[in-house]
Tab-separated table of C-alpha atoms in Angstrom:
chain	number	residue	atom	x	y	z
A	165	UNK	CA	105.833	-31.534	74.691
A	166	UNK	CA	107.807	-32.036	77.470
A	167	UNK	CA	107.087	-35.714	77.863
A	168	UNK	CA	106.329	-38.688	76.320
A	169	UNK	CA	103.423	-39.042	74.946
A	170	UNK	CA	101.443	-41.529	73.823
A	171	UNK	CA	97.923	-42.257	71.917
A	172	UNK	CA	95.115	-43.328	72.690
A	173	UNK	CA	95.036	-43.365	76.164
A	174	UNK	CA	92.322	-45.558	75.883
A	175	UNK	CA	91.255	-48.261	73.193
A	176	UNK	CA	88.375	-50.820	72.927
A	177	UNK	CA	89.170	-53.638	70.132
A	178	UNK	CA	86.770	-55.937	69.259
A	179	UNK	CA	88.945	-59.406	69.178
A	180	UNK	CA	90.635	-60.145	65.690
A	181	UNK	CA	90.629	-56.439	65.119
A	182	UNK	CA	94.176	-55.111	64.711
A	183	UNK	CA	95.357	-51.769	66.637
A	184	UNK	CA	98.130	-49.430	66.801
A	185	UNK	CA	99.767	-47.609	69.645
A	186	UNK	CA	101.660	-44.701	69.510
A	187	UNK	CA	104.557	-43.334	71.037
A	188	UNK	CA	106.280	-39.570	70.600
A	189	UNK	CA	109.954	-39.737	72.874
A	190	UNK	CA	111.339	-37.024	74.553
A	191	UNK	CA	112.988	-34.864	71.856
A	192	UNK	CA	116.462	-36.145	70.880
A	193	UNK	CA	116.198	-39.120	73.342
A	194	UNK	CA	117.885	-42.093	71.686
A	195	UNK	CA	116.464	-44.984	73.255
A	196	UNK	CA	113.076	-46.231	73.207
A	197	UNK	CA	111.319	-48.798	74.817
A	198	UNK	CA	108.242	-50.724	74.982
A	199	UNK	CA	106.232	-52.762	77.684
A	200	UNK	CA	103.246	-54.104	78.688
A	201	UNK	CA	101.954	-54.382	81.982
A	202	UNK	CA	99.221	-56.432	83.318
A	203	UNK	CA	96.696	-55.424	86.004
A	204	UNK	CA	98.525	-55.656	89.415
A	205	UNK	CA	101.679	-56.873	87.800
A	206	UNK	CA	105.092	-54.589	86.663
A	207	UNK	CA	106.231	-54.063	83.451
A	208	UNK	CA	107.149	-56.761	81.182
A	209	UNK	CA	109.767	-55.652	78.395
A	210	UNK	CA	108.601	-56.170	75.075
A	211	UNK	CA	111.288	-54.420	72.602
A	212	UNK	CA	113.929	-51.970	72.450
A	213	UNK	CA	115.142	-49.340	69.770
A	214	UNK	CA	118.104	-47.122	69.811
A	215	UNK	CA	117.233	-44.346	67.174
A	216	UNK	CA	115.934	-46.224	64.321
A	217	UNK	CA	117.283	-49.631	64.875
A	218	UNK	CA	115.444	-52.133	66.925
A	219	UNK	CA	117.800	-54.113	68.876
A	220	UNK	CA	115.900	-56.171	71.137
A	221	UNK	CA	112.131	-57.402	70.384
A	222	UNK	CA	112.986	-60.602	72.746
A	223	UNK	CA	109.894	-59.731	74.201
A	224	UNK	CA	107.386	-59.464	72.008
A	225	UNK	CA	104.854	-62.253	72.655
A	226	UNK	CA	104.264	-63.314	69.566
A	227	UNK	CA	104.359	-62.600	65.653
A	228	UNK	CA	100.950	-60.408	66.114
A	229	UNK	CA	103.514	-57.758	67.694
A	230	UNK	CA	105.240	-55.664	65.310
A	231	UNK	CA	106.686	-52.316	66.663
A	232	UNK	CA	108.684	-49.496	64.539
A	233	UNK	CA	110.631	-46.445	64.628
A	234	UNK	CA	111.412	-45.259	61.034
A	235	UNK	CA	112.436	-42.276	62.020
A	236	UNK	CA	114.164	-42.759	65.115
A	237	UNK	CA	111.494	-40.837	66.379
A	238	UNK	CA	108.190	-41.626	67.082
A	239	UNK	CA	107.622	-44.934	67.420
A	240	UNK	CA	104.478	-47.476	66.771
A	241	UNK	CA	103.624	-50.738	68.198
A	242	UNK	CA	101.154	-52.468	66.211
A	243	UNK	CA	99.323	-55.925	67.433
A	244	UNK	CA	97.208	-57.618	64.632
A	245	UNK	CA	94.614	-60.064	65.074
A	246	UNK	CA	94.117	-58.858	68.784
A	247	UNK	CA	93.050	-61.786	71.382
A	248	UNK	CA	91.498	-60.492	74.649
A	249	UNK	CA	94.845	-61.959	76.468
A	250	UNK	CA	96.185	-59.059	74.938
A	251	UNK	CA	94.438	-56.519	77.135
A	252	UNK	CA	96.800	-54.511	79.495
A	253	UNK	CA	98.792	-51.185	79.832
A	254	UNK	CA	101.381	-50.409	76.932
A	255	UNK	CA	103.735	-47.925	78.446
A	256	UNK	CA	106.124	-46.529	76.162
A	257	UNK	CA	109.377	-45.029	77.920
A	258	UNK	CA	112.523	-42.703	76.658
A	259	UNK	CA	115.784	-42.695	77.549
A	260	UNK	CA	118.658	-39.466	76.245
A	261	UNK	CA	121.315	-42.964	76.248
A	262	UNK	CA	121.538	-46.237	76.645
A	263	UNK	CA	121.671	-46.950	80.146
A	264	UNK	CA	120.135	-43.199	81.516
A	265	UNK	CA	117.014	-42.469	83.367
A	266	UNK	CA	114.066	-43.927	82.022
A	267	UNK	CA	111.124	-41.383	81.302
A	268	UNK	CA	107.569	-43.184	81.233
A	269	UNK	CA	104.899	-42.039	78.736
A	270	UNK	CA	101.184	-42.353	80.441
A	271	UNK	CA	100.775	-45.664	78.888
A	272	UNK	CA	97.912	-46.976	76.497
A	273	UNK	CA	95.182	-48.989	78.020
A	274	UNK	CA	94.005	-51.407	75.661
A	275	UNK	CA	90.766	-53.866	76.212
A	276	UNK	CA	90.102	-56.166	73.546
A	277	UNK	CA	86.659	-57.909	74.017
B	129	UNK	CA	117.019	-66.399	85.274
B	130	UNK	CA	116.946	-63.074	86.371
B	131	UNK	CA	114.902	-61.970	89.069
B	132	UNK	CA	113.344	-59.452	91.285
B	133	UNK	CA	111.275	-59.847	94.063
B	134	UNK	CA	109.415	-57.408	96.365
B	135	UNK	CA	107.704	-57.311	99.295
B	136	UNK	CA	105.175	-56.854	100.863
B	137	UNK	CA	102.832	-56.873	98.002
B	138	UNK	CA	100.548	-54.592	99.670
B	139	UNK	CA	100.897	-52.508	102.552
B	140	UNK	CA	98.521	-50.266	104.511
B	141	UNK	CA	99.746	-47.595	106.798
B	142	UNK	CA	98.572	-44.163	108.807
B	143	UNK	CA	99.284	-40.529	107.086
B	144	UNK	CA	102.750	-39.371	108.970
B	145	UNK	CA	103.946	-42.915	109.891
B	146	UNK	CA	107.197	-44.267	108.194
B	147	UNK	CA	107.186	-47.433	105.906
B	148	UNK	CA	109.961	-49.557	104.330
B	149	UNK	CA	109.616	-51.769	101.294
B	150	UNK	CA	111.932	-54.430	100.255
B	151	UNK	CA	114.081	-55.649	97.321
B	152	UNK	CA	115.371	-58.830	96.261
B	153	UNK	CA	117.186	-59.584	93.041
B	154	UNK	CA	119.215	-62.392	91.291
B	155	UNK	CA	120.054	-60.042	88.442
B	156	UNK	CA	123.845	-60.524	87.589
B	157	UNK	CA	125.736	-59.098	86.437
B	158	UNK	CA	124.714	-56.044	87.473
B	159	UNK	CA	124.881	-52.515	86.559
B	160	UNK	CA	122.210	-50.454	88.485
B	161	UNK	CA	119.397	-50.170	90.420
B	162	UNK	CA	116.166	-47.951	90.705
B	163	UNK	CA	112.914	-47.519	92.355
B	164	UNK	CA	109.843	-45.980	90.749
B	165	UNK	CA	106.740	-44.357	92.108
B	166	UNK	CA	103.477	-45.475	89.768
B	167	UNK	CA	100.027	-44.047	90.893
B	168	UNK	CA	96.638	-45.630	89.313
B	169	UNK	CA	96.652	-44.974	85.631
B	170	UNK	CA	99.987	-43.599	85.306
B	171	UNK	CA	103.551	-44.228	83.934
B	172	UNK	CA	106.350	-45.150	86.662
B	173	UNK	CA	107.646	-41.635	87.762
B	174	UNK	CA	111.755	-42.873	88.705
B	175	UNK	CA	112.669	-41.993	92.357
B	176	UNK	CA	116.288	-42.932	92.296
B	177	UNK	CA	118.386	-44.869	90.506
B	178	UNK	CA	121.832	-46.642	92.497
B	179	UNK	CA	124.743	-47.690	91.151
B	180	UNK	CA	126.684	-50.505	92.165
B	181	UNK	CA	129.205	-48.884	94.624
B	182	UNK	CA	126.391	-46.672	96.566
B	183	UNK	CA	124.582	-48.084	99.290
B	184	UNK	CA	122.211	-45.365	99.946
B	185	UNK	CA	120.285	-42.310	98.057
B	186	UNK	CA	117.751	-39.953	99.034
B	187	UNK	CA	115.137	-38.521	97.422
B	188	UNK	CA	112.718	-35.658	99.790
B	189	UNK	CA	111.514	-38.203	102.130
B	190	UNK	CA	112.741	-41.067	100.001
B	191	UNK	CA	115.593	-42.943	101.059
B	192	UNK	CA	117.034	-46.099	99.136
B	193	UNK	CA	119.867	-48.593	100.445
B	194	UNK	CA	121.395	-51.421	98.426
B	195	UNK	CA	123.360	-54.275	99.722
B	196	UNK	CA	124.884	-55.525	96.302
B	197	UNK	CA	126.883	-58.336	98.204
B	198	UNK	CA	123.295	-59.532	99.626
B	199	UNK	CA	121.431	-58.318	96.347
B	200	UNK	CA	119.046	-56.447	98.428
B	201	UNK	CA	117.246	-52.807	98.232
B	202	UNK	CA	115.112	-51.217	100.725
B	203	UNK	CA	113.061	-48.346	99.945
B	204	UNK	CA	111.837	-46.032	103.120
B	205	UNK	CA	109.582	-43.619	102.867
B	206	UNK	CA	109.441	-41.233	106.265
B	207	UNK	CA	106.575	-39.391	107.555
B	208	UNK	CA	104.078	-40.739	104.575
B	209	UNK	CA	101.451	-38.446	103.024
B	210	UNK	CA	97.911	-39.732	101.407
B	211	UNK	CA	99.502	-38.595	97.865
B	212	UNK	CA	102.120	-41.451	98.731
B	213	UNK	CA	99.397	-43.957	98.176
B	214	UNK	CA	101.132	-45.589	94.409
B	215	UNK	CA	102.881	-49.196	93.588
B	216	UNK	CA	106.286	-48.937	93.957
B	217	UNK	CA	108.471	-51.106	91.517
B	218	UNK	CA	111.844	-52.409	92.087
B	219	UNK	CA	114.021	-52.286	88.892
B	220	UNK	CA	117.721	-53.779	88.039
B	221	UNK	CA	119.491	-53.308	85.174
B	222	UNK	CA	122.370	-56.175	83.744
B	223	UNK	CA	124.997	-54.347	81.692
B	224	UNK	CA	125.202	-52.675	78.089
B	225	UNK	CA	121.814	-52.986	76.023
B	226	UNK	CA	120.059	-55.939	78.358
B	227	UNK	CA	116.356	-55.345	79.179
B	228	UNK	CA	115.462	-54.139	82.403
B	229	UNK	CA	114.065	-56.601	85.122
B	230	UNK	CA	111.185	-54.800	86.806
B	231	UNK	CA	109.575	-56.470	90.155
B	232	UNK	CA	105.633	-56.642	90.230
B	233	UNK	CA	105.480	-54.001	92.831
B	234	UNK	CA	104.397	-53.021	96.038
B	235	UNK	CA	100.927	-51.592	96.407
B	236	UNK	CA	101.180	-49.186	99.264
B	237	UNK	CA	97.912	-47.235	100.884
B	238	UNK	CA	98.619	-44.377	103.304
B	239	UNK	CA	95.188	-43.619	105.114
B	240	UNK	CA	94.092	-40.673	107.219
């Protein structure tokens, strides 16, 4: 497509069950981002790849959050052991370099009861 | 620690009247800055994105200003339509490969 795109939109966890977000960049965009955003609050940075590499994870709250990008494609965010303080907005974004336009996938709104 | 700040956090205003949200930031160095439109349940859509050495852009009936001496970013929106109702997010960027800093927003209503 001609976005990103990311899956599920929606997803209800039961607490301690683990999930997995995904995110499909813009085609041949080489940065990758992820962040989580509270209701009524912005973005919060959680990690950074540039193709397959992840450079930053600085944000990632804790060891639960694991995020990859084997292919320096799609990319997967994975949270284990889910807590409902986890519950917010995952928005995945793309960027063609390093510091270019950011392009904002629909985001992934995750509950965890 | 790096900062931005916006204000108001809401706002309310009549369909056609103008509007101008603000932008404070501690962020240094810094590289750029940008403003992005998010409605309800949607990813931020980017509006426009300022370098250090412009003071104004335009986007449609978008204008943004930046006053890098006084770290400060306005964002006015002219003759406002209902589909302007969104939060609108302040970001600044440091150099190279450091994380953006994204404000909380402002939550602006335009009402007929």
């Amino acid at each position: 497509g001609a976005g990103v795109s990311q899956s599920p939109r929606y997803k209800v966890a039961k607490r301690g069950q683990d999930v997995a977000l995904r995110c499909d960049p813009i085609s041949g965009h080489v940065s990758l981002f992820w962040y989580q955003q509270a209701l009524g609050q912005g973005p919060e940075f959680l990690t950074y790849f540039q193709n397959e590499a992840q450079l930053d994870k600085s944000g990632l709250p804790s060891d639960r959050f694991f995020a990859e990008r084997p292919e320096g494609s799609v990319s997967t965010l994975k949270i284990q052991r889910t807590q409902q303080e986890d519950s917010a907005v995952y928005l995945c974004a793309s960027s063609p370099g390093v510091a270019g336009e950011l392009f904002f996938g629909e985001g992934s709104r995750l509950t965890v009861l | 620690k790096n900062q931005v700040e916006q204000s108001p956090q809401s706002l309310i205003i009549l369909e056609g009247k103008n509007c101008t949200l603000q932008c404070n930031y501690t962020v240094s160095p810094f590289s750029n800055l940008r403003w992005y439109k998010q409605d309800t349940g949607r990813g931020p859509v980017s509006l426009t994105i300022m370098t250090f050495s412009e003071n104004t852009k335009s986007n449609g009936r978008y204008t943004a200003t930046l006053d890098a001496d006084t770290k400060q970013s306005s964002l006015h929106i002219t003759a406002s339509q209902l589909s302007d109702s969104a939060s609108y997010i302040c970001v600044v960027s440091g150099p190279g490969n450091t994380p953006l800093v994204f404000g909380k927003g402002t939550r602006l209503s335009v009402i007929a």
